[in-house]
Coordinates of C-alpha atoms (C1' of nucleotides) in Angstrom, one line a residue:
Chain Z
M20 CA 0.0 0.0 0.0
S21 CA 1.8 3.1 -1.2
K22 CA 2.1 6.1 -3.4
Q23 CA -0.5 8.6 -2.2
A24 CA -1.8 10.8 -5.0
V25 CA -3.3 14.2 -5.3
I26 CA -7.1 14.1 -5.6
K27 CA -8.6 16.4 -8.2
G28 CA -12.2 17.1 -8.8
S29 CA -15.2 15.7 -7.0
C30 CA -16.6 12.2 -7.1
E31 CA -19.7 13.5 -8.8
N32 CA -17.7 13.8 -12.0
C33 CA -15.9 10.5 -11.6
Y34 CA -15.5 8.7 -15.0
L35 CA -17.0 5.6 -13.4
R36 CA -20.3 7.5 -13.0
K37 CA -20.6 8.1 -16.7
S38 CA -21.9 4.5 -17.3
P39 CA -25.6 4.3 -18.1
R40 CA -25.8 1.5 -15.4
S41 CA -24.7 3.8 -12.7
I42 CA -27.4 4.6 -10.2
A43 CA -28.3 8.3 -10.1
L44 CA -27.8 10.0 -6.8
G45 CA -29.0 13.3 -5.4
P46 CA -26.8 16.4 -4.7
R47 CA -26.6 15.6 -1.0
E48 CA -25.3 12.1 -1.6
H49 CA -22.7 13.4 -4.1
Q50 CA -21.5 15.9 -1.6
L51 CA -21.3 13.3 1.2
I52 CA -19.4 11.0 -1.0
S53 CA -16.9 13.6 -2.2
R54 CA -16.3 14.7 1.4
S55 CA -15.8 11.2 2.6
L56 CA -13.0 10.5 0.1
V57 CA -9.8 10.3 2.0
R58 CA -7.2 9.6 -0.7
R59 CA -6.5 7.9 -3.9
F60 CA -3.5 5.6 -4.2
V61 CA -1.8 2.9 -6.2
V62 CA -1.5 -0.7 -5.1
E63 CA 0.9 -2.8 -7.2
E64 CA 0.1 -6.2 -8.7
G65 CA 0.3 -8.9 -6.1
E66 CA 0.0 -6.6 -3.1
Q67 CA -2.8 -6.8 -0.7
L68 CA -5.2 -4.0 0.0
V69 CA -5.8 -4.9 3.6
E70 CA -3.5 -6.8 5.8
T71 CA -5.2 -9.3 8.0
G72 CA -6.7 -7.8 11.2
Q73 CA -6.0 -4.2 10.5
A74 CA -8.6 -1.4 10.7
S75 CA -9.6 0.0 7.4
G76 CA -12.0 2.2 5.6
V77 CA -14.3 1.6 2.7
Y78 CA -12.7 1.5 -0.8
T79 CA -13.6 1.5 -4.4
L80 CA -11.5 0.0 -7.1
Y81 CA -11.0 3.0 -9.4
D82 CA -9.0 1.1 -11.9
G83 CA -7.4 -2.4 -12.2
S84 CA -8.6 -5.7 -11.0
A85 CA -8.4 -7.7 -7.8
F86 CA -9.7 -10.8 -6.0
E87 CA -10.9 -11.5 -2.5
A88 CA -9.8 -14.8 -0.9
I89 CA -10.3 -16.8 2.3
T90 CA -7.3 -18.8 3.5
L91 CA -7.6 -21.9 5.6
P92 CA -5.2 -22.5 8.5
D93 CA -3.1 -24.9 6.3
G94 CA -2.8 -22.6 3.4
R95 CA -5.6 -23.8 1.1
R96 CA -7.2 -20.8 -0.5
Q97 CA -10.6 -20.1 -1.9
I98 CA -11.2 -17.0 -4.0
V99 CA -14.8 -15.8 -3.3
D100 CA -15.0 -12.7 -5.5
F101 CA -13.3 -10.7 -8.3
Y102 CA -13.3 -7.0 -8.4
I103 CA -13.3 -4.8 -11.5
P104 CA -13.4 -1.0 -11.8
G105 CA -16.3 0.6 -9.9
D106 CA -16.7 -2.2 -7.4
I107 CA -16.9 -1.3 -3.7
I108 CA -14.4 -3.2 -1.6
G109 CA -14.8 -3.7 2.1
F110 CA -18.2 -2.4 2.8
D111 CA -18.8 -5.6 4.6
G112 CA -15.9 -5.0 6.8
I113 CA -13.1 -7.1 5.4
A114 CA -10.7 -5.6 7.9
G115 CA -12.3 -7.2 11.0
R116 CA -12.5 -10.6 9.5
A117 CA -9.6 -13.0 9.9
Q118 CA -8.1 -14.8 6.9
R119 CA -9.9 -12.6 4.4
S120 CA -7.7 -10.7 2.0
V121 CA -8.0 -8.6 -1.2
T122 CA -5.1 -9.0 -3.6
M123 CA -4.5 -7.0 -6.8
M124 CA -4.3 -8.9 -10.0
S125 CA -2.9 -5.9 -11.7
S126 CA -1.5 -2.5 -10.7
A127 CA -4.6 -0.8 -9.4
I128 CA -5.9 2.6 -8.2
I129 CA -7.9 2.6 -5.1
C130 CA -10.2 5.3 -3.6
E131 CA -10.3 5.2 0.1
F132 CA -13.3 6.6 2.1
V133 CA -13.7 7.3 5.8
P134 CA -14.8 4.1 7.6
D135 CA -18.2 5.6 8.7
M136 CA -19.1 7.0 5.3
L137 CA -21.8 4.3 4.8
D138 CA -23.4 5.1 8.1
L139 CA -23.5 8.8 7.2
L140 CA -25.1 8.0 3.9
I141 CA -27.7 5.7 5.4
E142 CA -28.6 8.3 7.9
A143 CA -28.9 11.0 5.2
D144 CA -31.1 9.2 2.8
A145 CA -33.4 6.1 2.8
A146 CA -33.0 5.7 -0.9
F147 CA -29.3 5.3 -0.4
A148 CA -29.9 2.7 2.3
R149 CA -31.9 0.7 -0.2
H150 CA -29.1 0.9 -2.8
L151 CA -26.7 -0.4 -0.2
I152 CA -29.0 -3.3 0.7
A153 CA -29.4 -4.1 -2.9
A154 CA -25.6 -4.1 -3.3
A155 CA -25.2 -6.5 -0.3
L156 CA -27.9 -8.8 -1.7
E157 CA -26.3 -8.7 -5.1
K158 CA -23.1 -9.9 -3.5
A159 CA -25.0 -12.7 -1.8
R160 CA -26.6 -13.6 -5.1
S161 CA -23.3 -14.0 -6.8
L162 CA -21.9 -16.0 -3.9
E163 CA -24.9 -18.3 -4.3
D164 CA -23.9 -18.8 -7.9
L165 CA -20.4 -19.5 -6.8
A166 CA -21.7 -22.2 -4.4
V167 CA -23.4 -23.9 -7.3
R168 CA -20.3 -23.7 -9.4
L169 CA -18.1 -25.2 -6.7
G170 CA -20.6 -27.7 -5.4
R171 CA -22.3 -29.0 -8.4
M172 CA -20.4 -28.3 -11.6
R173 CA -17.7 -30.3 -13.3
A174 CA -14.3 -28.7 -14.1
I175 CA -15.0 -27.4 -17.6
E176 CA -18.4 -26.1 -16.5
R177 CA -16.8 -24.2 -13.6
V178 CA -14.3 -22.5 -15.8
A179 CA -16.9 -21.7 -18.4
D180 CA -19.2 -20.3 -15.8
L181 CA -16.4 -18.2 -14.3
F182 CA -15.5 -16.8 -17.8
L183 CA -19.1 -16.0 -18.4
T184 CA -19.3 -14.1 -15.1
I185 CA -16.2 -12.1 -15.9
Y186 CA -17.5 -11.3 -19.3
T187 CA -20.9 -10.3 -18.0
R188 CA -19.5 -8.0 -15.4
S189 CA -17.0 -6.5 -17.8
A190 CA -19.7 -5.8 -20.3
A191 CA -21.7 -4.0 -17.6
I192 CA -18.9 -1.4 -17.3
N193 CA -18.2 -1.2 -21.0
R194 CA -14.9 -3.0 -20.8
V195 CA -15.5 -5.5 -23.5
S196 CA -14.5 -5.2 -27.1
Y197 CA -16.4 -7.0 -29.8
G198 CA -14.0 -7.3 -32.8
G199 CA -15.0 -10.6 -34.4
S200 CA -14.4 -12.3 -31.0
I201 CA -15.3 -11.0 -27.6
T202 CA -12.4 -9.9 -25.5
C203 CA -12.0 -8.4 -22.0
A204 CA -9.2 -8.0 -19.5
F205 CA -8.7 -10.9 -17.0
P206 CA -5.2 -11.0 -15.7
A207 CA -5.5 -14.3 -13.8
T208 CA -2.8 -16.9 -13.5
H209 CA -3.7 -20.6 -13.5
R210 CA -3.3 -20.7 -9.7
I211 CA -5.8 -17.9 -9.4
L212 CA -8.2 -19.7 -11.7
A213 CA -7.7 -22.9 -9.6
D214 CA -8.4 -21.1 -6.3
A215 CA -11.5 -19.6 -7.8
T216 CA -12.9 -22.9 -9.1
G217 CA -11.8 -25.3 -6.5
L218 CA -9.4 -27.1 -8.9
T219 CA -5.6 -27.4 -9.3
P220 CA -3.4 -25.4 -11.6
A221 CA -2.5 -28.5 -13.5
H222 CA -6.1 -29.3 -14.2
I223 CA -6.9 -25.7 -15.1
N224 CA -4.3 -26.1 -17.7
N225 CA -6.0 -29.1 -19.2
I226 CA -9.4 -27.4 -19.2
L227 CA -8.0 -24.2 -20.8
R228 CA -6.5 -26.4 -23.6
E229 CA -9.8 -28.1 -24.1
L230 CA -11.6 -24.7 -24.4
R231 CA -8.8 -23.5 -26.7
E232 CA -8.9 -26.5 -29.0
G233 CA -12.7 -26.4 -29.0
R234 CA -12.4 -22.8 -30.2
I235 CA -14.7 -21.7 -27.4
A236 CA -12.5 -19.4 -25.3
V237 CA -8.8 -18.6 -24.8
L238 CA -7.1 -17.0 -21.9
S239 CA -3.8 -15.6 -22.9
G240 CA -1.7 -12.5 -22.2
K241 CA -4.1 -11.4 -19.4
I242 CA -6.9 -11.2 -22.0
L243 CA -9.9 -13.4 -22.0
T244 CA -11.2 -14.1 -25.6
I245 CA -14.5 -15.7 -26.1
H246 CA -14.8 -17.2 -29.6
D247 CA -18.1 -19.1 -29.1
L248 CA -20.4 -17.5 -26.6
P249 CA -23.4 -19.9 -27.1
Q250 CA -21.2 -22.9 -26.4
L251 CA -19.7 -21.2 -23.3
E252 CA -23.3 -20.5 -22.1
Q253 CA -24.3 -24.1 -22.7
L254 CA -21.3 -25.3 -20.7
A255 CA -22.1 -22.9 -17.9
G256 CA -25.8 -23.8 -17.9
T257 CA -26.8 -20.1 -18.0
A258 CA -27.2 -17.4 -20.6
A259 CA -25.2 -14.3 -20.2
V260 CA -27.6 -11.8 -18.7
E261 CA -27.4 -8.0 -18.8
L262 CA -26.7 -6.8 -15.3
G263 CA -28.9 -4.1 -13.8
Q264 CA -27.9 -0.8 -12.3
R265 CA -25.4 -0.6 -9.6
L266 CA -24.2 1.8 -7.0
I267 CA -21.1 3.8 -7.7
L268 CA -19.6 5.7 -4.8
Chain O
M7 CA -48.9 -23.8 1.2
S8 CA -51.9 -24.2 3.2
K9 CA -53.8 -24.0 6.5
Q10 CA -54.1 -20.4 7.3
A11 CA -54.3 -19.7 11.1
V12 CA -55.6 -17.0 13.3
I13 CA -53.0 -14.6 14.5
K14 CA -53.1 -13.6 18.1
G15 CA -51.0 -10.9 19.8
S16 CA -48.5 -8.6 18.3
C17 CA -45.0 -9.4 16.9
E18 CA -43.6 -7.4 19.8
N19 CA -44.3 -10.2 22.2
C20 CA -43.2 -13.0 19.8
Y21 CA -41.4 -15.7 21.6
L22 CA -38.6 -15.4 19.2
R23 CA -37.9 -11.9 20.5
K24 CA -37.2 -13.2 24.0
S25 CA -33.7 -14.3 23.0
P26 CA -30.9 -12.2 24.4
R27 CA -29.4 -12.1 20.9
S28 CA -32.5 -10.4 19.5
I29 CA -31.8 -6.9 18.4
A30 CA -33.8 -4.4 20.4
L31 CA -36.3 -2.3 18.3
G32 CA -38.2 0.9 19.0
P33 CA -41.9 1.2 19.4
R34 CA -42.4 2.5 15.9
E35 CA -40.6 -0.5 14.4
H36 CA -42.7 -2.9 16.5
Q37 CA -45.8 -1.2 15.3
L38 CA -44.8 -1.4 11.7
I39 CA -43.8 -5.0 11.9
S40 CA -47.1 -6.0 13.6
R41 CA -49.1 -4.2 11.0
S42 CA -47.1 -5.7 8.1
L43 CA -47.9 -9.3 9.2
V44 CA -50.3 -10.8 6.8
R45 CA -50.8 -14.3 8.1
R46 CA -49.3 -17.2 9.8
F47 CA -49.6 -20.6 8.2
V48 CA -48.3 -24.1 8.2
V49 CA -46.1 -25.6 5.5
E50 CA -45.7 -29.4 5.6
E51 CA -42.4 -31.2 5.4
G52 CA -41.2 -31.5 1.8
E53 CA -43.4 -28.7 0.6
Q54 CA -41.9 -25.5 -0.9
L55 CA -42.6 -22.1 0.4
V56 CA -42.4 -20.3 -2.9
E57 CA -43.0 -21.9 -6.2
T58 CA -40.6 -20.8 -8.8
G59 CA -41.4 -17.5 -10.5
Q60 CA -44.3 -16.5 -8.3
A61 CA -44.7 -13.2 -6.6
S62 CA -44.3 -13.4 -2.8
G63 CA -43.9 -11.5 0.4
V64 CA -41.3 -11.5 3.1
Y65 CA -41.4 -14.4 5.5
T66 CA -39.9 -15.5 8.8
L67 CA -39.6 -19.1 9.9
Y68 CA -41.6 -19.1 13.1
D69 CA -40.9 -22.7 13.8
G70 CA -39.4 -25.7 12.0
S71 CA -36.5 -25.9 9.6
A72 CA -36.0 -25.5 5.9
F73 CA -33.3 -25.1 3.2
E74 CA -32.8 -22.9 0.2
A75 CA -31.6 -24.6 -3.0
I76 CA -30.6 -23.7 -6.5
T77 CA -31.3 -26.2 -9.2
L78 CA -29.4 -26.5 -12.5
P79 CA -31.3 -27.2 -15.8
D80 CA -30.4 -30.9 -15.6
G81 CA -31.6 -31.3 -12.1
R82 CA -28.4 -31.0 -10.1
R83 CA -29.1 -29.2 -6.9
Q84 CA -27.0 -27.1 -4.6
I85 CA -28.3 -26.2 -1.1
V86 CA -27.1 -22.7 -0.3
D87 CA -28.6 -22.0 3.1
F88 CA -30.5 -23.7 6.0
Y89 CA -33.2 -21.8 7.9
I90 CA -34.0 -22.3 11.6
P91 CA -36.6 -20.5 13.7
G92 CA -36.3 -16.7 13.6
D93 CA -34.6 -16.6 10.2
I94 CA -36.0 -14.2 7.6
I95 CA -36.8 -15.9 4.3
G96 CA -37.0 -14.1 1.1
F97 CA -35.9 -10.6 1.9
D98 CA -33.5 -10.9 -1.0
G99 CA -36.5 -11.6 -3.3
I100 CA -36.4 -15.3 -3.8
A101 CA -39.6 -15.1 -5.8
G102 CA -38.2 -13.2 -8.7
R103 CA -35.3 -15.5 -9.1
A104 CA -35.5 -18.5 -11.2
Q105 CA -34.5 -21.9 -10.0
R106 CA -34.4 -20.8 -6.4
S107 CA -36.6 -22.6 -3.9
V108 CA -37.1 -22.9 -0.2
T109 CA -38.2 -26.4 1.0
M110 CA -39.3 -27.4 4.5
M111 CA -37.3 -30.1 6.2
S112 CA -40.0 -30.5 8.8
S113 CA -43.5 -29.3 9.2
A114 CA -43.1 -25.5 9.7
I115 CA -44.9 -22.4 10.7
I116 CA -44.4 -19.4 8.5
C117 CA -45.2 -15.7 9.2
E118 CA -45.9 -13.8 6.0
F119 CA -45.4 -10.1 5.8
V120 CA -46.4 -7.6 3.1
P121 CA -43.9 -7.4 0.2
D122 CA -43.0 -3.8 0.8
M123 CA -42.6 -4.1 4.6
L124 CA -38.8 -3.7 4.4
D125 CA -39.1 -0.5 2.3
L126 CA -41.5 0.9 4.9
L127 CA -39.1 0.1 7.7
I128 CA -36.1 1.5 5.9
E129 CA -38.0 4.6 5.3
A130 CA -39.1 4.8 8.9
D131 CA -35.7 4.4 10.6
A132 CA -32.1 4.5 9.6
A133 CA -31.1 2.2 12.4
F134 CA -33.4 -0.4 10.9
A135 CA -31.8 0.0 7.6
R136 CA -28.4 -0.7 9.2
H137 CA -29.8 -3.9 10.7
L138 CA -31.0 -5.0 7.4
I139 CA -27.7 -4.3 5.7
A140 CA -26.0 -6.2 8.5
A141 CA -28.4 -9.1 7.9
A142 CA -27.6 -9.1 4.2
L143 CA -23.9 -9.0 4.8
E144 CA -24.2 -11.8 7.4
K145 CA -25.8 -13.9 4.7
A146 CA -23.0 -13.0 2.3
R147 CA -20.5 -14.0 5.0
S148 CA -22.0 -17.4 5.5
L149 CA -22.1 -17.9 1.8
E150 CA -18.4 -17.2 1.6
D151 CA -17.8 -19.8 4.2
L152 CA -19.9 -22.2 2.1
A153 CA -17.7 -21.4 -0.9
V154 CA -14.6 -22.4 1.1
R155 CA -16.3 -25.6 2.2
L156 CA -17.3 -26.6 -1.3
G157 CA -14.2 -25.4 -3.0
R158 CA -11.4 -26.3 -0.7
M159 CA -12.4 -28.9 1.9
R160 CA -12.4 -32.7 1.6
A161 CA -15.5 -34.7 2.2
I162 CA -15.2 -35.2 6.0
E163 CA -14.2 -31.6 6.6
R164 CA -17.2 -30.4 4.7
V165 CA -19.6 -32.5 6.8
A166 CA -17.8 -31.5 10.0
D167 CA -18.0 -27.8 9.0
L168 CA -21.7 -28.1 8.1
F169 CA -22.4 -29.8 11.5
L170 CA -20.5 -27.1 13.3
T171 CA -22.5 -24.4 11.5
I172 CA -25.8 -26.0 12.4
Y173 CA -24.7 -26.3 16.0
T174 CA -23.5 -22.7 16.2
R175 CA -26.7 -21.4 14.8
S176 CA -28.9 -23.6 16.9
A177 CA -27.0 -22.5 20.0
A178 CA -27.7 -18.8 19.1
I179 CA -31.4 -19.5 19.4
N180 CA -31.1 -21.7 22.5
R181 CA -32.1 -24.8 20.7
V182 CA -29.2 -26.9 21.9
S183 CA -29.3 -29.3 24.8
Y184 CA -26.1 -30.2 26.7
G185 CA -26.7 -33.5 28.4
G186 CA -23.3 -35.1 28.3
S187 CA -23.3 -34.7 24.6
I188 CA -24.4 -31.8 22.6
T189 CA -27.7 -32.3 20.6
C190 CA -29.8 -30.2 18.4
A191 CA -32.5 -30.7 15.8
F192 CA -31.3 -31.3 12.2
P193 CA -33.9 -33.3 10.1
A194 CA -31.7 -33.7 7.0
T195 CA -31.7 -36.8 4.8
H196 CA -28.5 -38.0 3.2
R197 CA -29.6 -36.5 0.0
I198 CA -30.0 -33.1 1.6
L199 CA -26.6 -33.4 3.2
A200 CA -25.2 -34.4 -0.1
D201 CA -26.7 -31.4 -1.9
A202 CA -25.4 -29.1 0.8
T203 CA -21.9 -30.4 0.7
G204 CA -21.4 -31.1 -3.0
L205 CA -21.2 -34.8 -2.4
T206 CA -23.3 -37.9 -3.1
P207 CA -25.7 -39.6 -0.7
A208 CA -23.6 -42.8 -0.9
H209 CA -20.5 -40.9 0.1
I210 CA -22.3 -39.0 2.8
N211 CA -23.2 -42.3 4.3
N212 CA -19.5 -43.3 4.4
I213 CA -18.6 -40.0 6.1
L214 CA -21.3 -40.3 8.6
R215 CA -20.1 -43.8 9.5
E216 CA -16.6 -42.5 9.9
L217 CA -17.8 -39.7 12.2
R218 CA -19.9 -42.2 14.1
E219 CA -17.2 -44.8 14.6
G220 CA -14.8 -42.1 15.6
R221 CA -17.2 -41.0 18.3
I222 CA -17.2 -37.5 16.9
A223 CA -20.8 -36.9 15.8
V224 CA -23.9 -38.8 15.0
L225 CA -26.9 -37.8 12.9
S226 CA -29.8 -40.1 13.7
G227 CA -33.5 -39.7 14.0
K228 CA -33.4 -36.0 12.9
I229 CA -31.1 -35.2 15.8
L230 CA -27.5 -34.1 15.4
T231 CA -25.4 -35.3 18.4
I232 CA -21.9 -34.0 18.8
H233 CA -19.8 -36.2 21.0
D234 CA -16.4 -34.6 20.5
L235 CA -16.7 -30.9 19.7
P236 CA -12.9 -30.2 19.7
Q237 CA -12.3 -32.9 17.1
L238 CA -15.2 -31.6 15.0
E239 CA -13.7 -28.1 15.2
Q240 CA -10.3 -29.4 14.1
L241 CA -11.8 -31.2 11.1
A242 CA -13.7 -28.0 10.2
G243 CA -10.6 -25.9 10.6
T244 CA -12.6 -23.4 12.7
A245 CA -13.6 -23.0 16.3
A246 CA -17.3 -22.7 17.0
V247 CA -17.9 -19.0 17.5
E248 CA -20.7 -17.3 19.5
L249 CA -22.9 -15.5 17.0
G250 CA -23.7 -11.8 17.5
Q251 CA -27.1 -10.2 17.6
R252 CA -29.5 -10.6 14.9
L253 CA -32.6 -9.0 13.6
I254 CA -36.0 -10.6 14.4
L255 CA -39.0 -9.3 12.5
Chain Y
dC3 C1' -49.4 -55.4 4.9
dG4 C1' -47.8 -53.2 0.8
dT5 C1' -45.6 -49.2 -0.8
dA6 C1' -42.6 -45.4 -0.7
dT7 C1' -38.7 -43.4 1.0
dG8 C1' -34.4 -43.4 3.0
dT9 C1' -30.1 -46.0 4.5
dT10 C1' -26.4 -49.2 4.0
dT11 C1' -23.2 -51.7 1.5
dG12 C1' -20.2 -53.3 -2.3
dA13 C1' -17.9 -53.3 -7.0
dT14 C1' -16.2 -50.6 -10.4
dC15 C1' -14.6 -46.5 -12.4
dA16 C1' -13.7 -41.6 -13.7
dG17 C1' -12.2 -37.1 -12.7
dC18 C1' -9.2 -34.7 -10.6
dT19 C1' -5.0 -34.5 -7.6
dT20 C1' -0.3 -35.1 -6.6
dC21 C1' 4.2 -35.0 -7.8
dA22 C1' 7.9 -34.1 -10.7
dA23 C1' 10.2 -32.4 -14.5
dT24 C1' 10.6 -29.3 -18.6
dG25 C1' 10.1 -25.2 -21.1
dG26 C1' 9.1 -20.3 -21.7
dA27 C1' 8.6 -15.5 -20.7
dA28 C1' 9.6 -11.5 -18.1
dG29 C1' 12.3 -8.9 -15.0
dT30 C1' 16.9 -7.8 -12.7
dG31 C1' 21.6 -6.8 -12.1
dG32 C1' 26.1 -6.8 -13.8
Chain L
dC7 C1' 23.1 -6.7 -23.8
dC8 C1' 23.6 -11.0 -21.6
dA9 C1' 23.4 -14.2 -17.7
dC10 C1' 20.7 -15.2 -14.0
dT11 C1' 16.6 -15.6 -11.5
dT12 C1' 12.0 -16.2 -10.8
dC13 C1' 7.5 -17.1 -11.9
dC14 C1' 4.3 -19.3 -14.6
dA15 C1' 2.7 -22.7 -18.2
dT16 C1' 2.8 -27.2 -19.8
dT17 C1' 3.0 -32.1 -19.8
dG18 C1' 3.0 -36.9 -18.1
dA19 C1' 2.7 -40.8 -14.8
dA20 C1' 0.6 -42.7 -11.0
dG21 C1' -2.8 -42.7 -7.5
dC22 C1' -6.7 -41.4 -4.6
dT23 C1' -11.0 -39.5 -3.6
dG24 C1' -15.4 -39.6 -4.4
dA25 C1' -18.9 -40.9 -8.2
dT26 C1' -21.8 -44.2 -10.3
dC27 C1' -24.6 -48.0 -10.3
dA28 C1' -27.0 -51.7 -8.3
dA29 C1' -29.0 -54.3 -4.8
dA30 C1' -30.5 -55.3 -0.1
dC31 C1' -32.3 -53.6 4.0
dA32 C1' -34.8 -50.6 7.3
dT33 C1' -38.4 -47.7 8.5
dA34 C1' -42.5 -45.0 8.3
dC35 C1' -47.0 -44.7 6.7
dG36 C1' -51.5 -45.3 4.8

DNA sequence: CGTATGTTTGATCAGCTTCAATGGAAGTGG
DNA sequence: CCACTTCCATTGAAGCTGATCAAACATACG
């Protein structure tokens, strides 16, 4: 955690808010958000945002990508969420929770807010409280999907489902390019994929080859390329859905 | 869904609220809750609370036990949550979400509230909004634990972890008896255990035998008996924690 | 009693893990 | 600019965990 930067402008004009899927907020909320912003800083690839057990604030991922993992006493690790630009990190209090960590998959820019910002916003506006509840429930929903993936899918289905999720979420923030094939950023190593799908890196490698040779999807050079979306959807057992609006701080 | 019953008394005096872990509410909240209660009715073992795709209200499980499951197109099923008395069902809108169902594991009594009760309460009181957010985040937290169980634990650890969770949550509502061994209600079939742990009924049976012969825990006659809590905790990789306060509607 | 549902057991097998070794790519210091 | 290091991807052999399938048994229930 390093390199504090100068903050220019207000959060109201944040580029992340330009998205049509960004929930509209009132002037009071904008003011509260801007005032709650503490700093914006860079976290390098591989570094963790919050060291275990430390107090922390609320963050948003301004740019870059990251994952949240839970580690068992013997070192086994389960990745429970991926973060992309615009996502709120730590509003569920990662800091107080042992063995939970957020690690950058690329060099990232983080906005840090004061720890009690959410309380202030809830107090200020019932509509905002509803947005926060919606955000929390959306997190729960995606964790339920993760449970299905881990508990009841075979290896290739798990990877397909993960890829589809990454694609869907990237599309929701306009970070997908459609030039013949669909491509979006996903700087995950095989180990990261393994820890996200409950598999081993060796087997992930087999699955990726299978997807590559089937001309379904390729992960290479930190870029996910989807050649055959219908087939990916069939493997995942779900169609790629358009995501609804989401809260941007 | 059947047998509508007469409702006597207000929610303020609900027996579920007697627990020391029940979050204290103000008079206005009590009034709003009581007024939002539509009916109380019985759902029989094996029946589902919400048929897929139907509109529904918000419920609490007044008595009995249930599970929430997600079903894949080909019939594979993952149980993502268990419910015990006092739990709120459907505040995340199970009704609108395909392939999601809540099934009773025993004959159960359900309190149904009006669908927009939560909005009313959020509007009425910021403190209540915070409780709801806390409840949603607690749900997310337990789903993260589920992900670890499914993704990174071996079979016996998964079952031990599940048993520990059931015990911890039962203890939080005073539904555990400590007579030499620890016992609490858990009317799950092997198939239910299998769908909760990502295993098969046949293998669940092997694991239960192992736990039984190791004098660690026994599941028999809808009762979970824990003979050796420390060993169960070691298998699960966690100590049984005392749960904090929770919202009772 | 007969039926349905759940439990128990065994044989066989597949999917994924484990372990080990090789190769490639990117970064670092001389 | 090269040698060195390090991390990651790739591959293969062997083995284990847990799945699958099938059948017998127990239990509850109408």
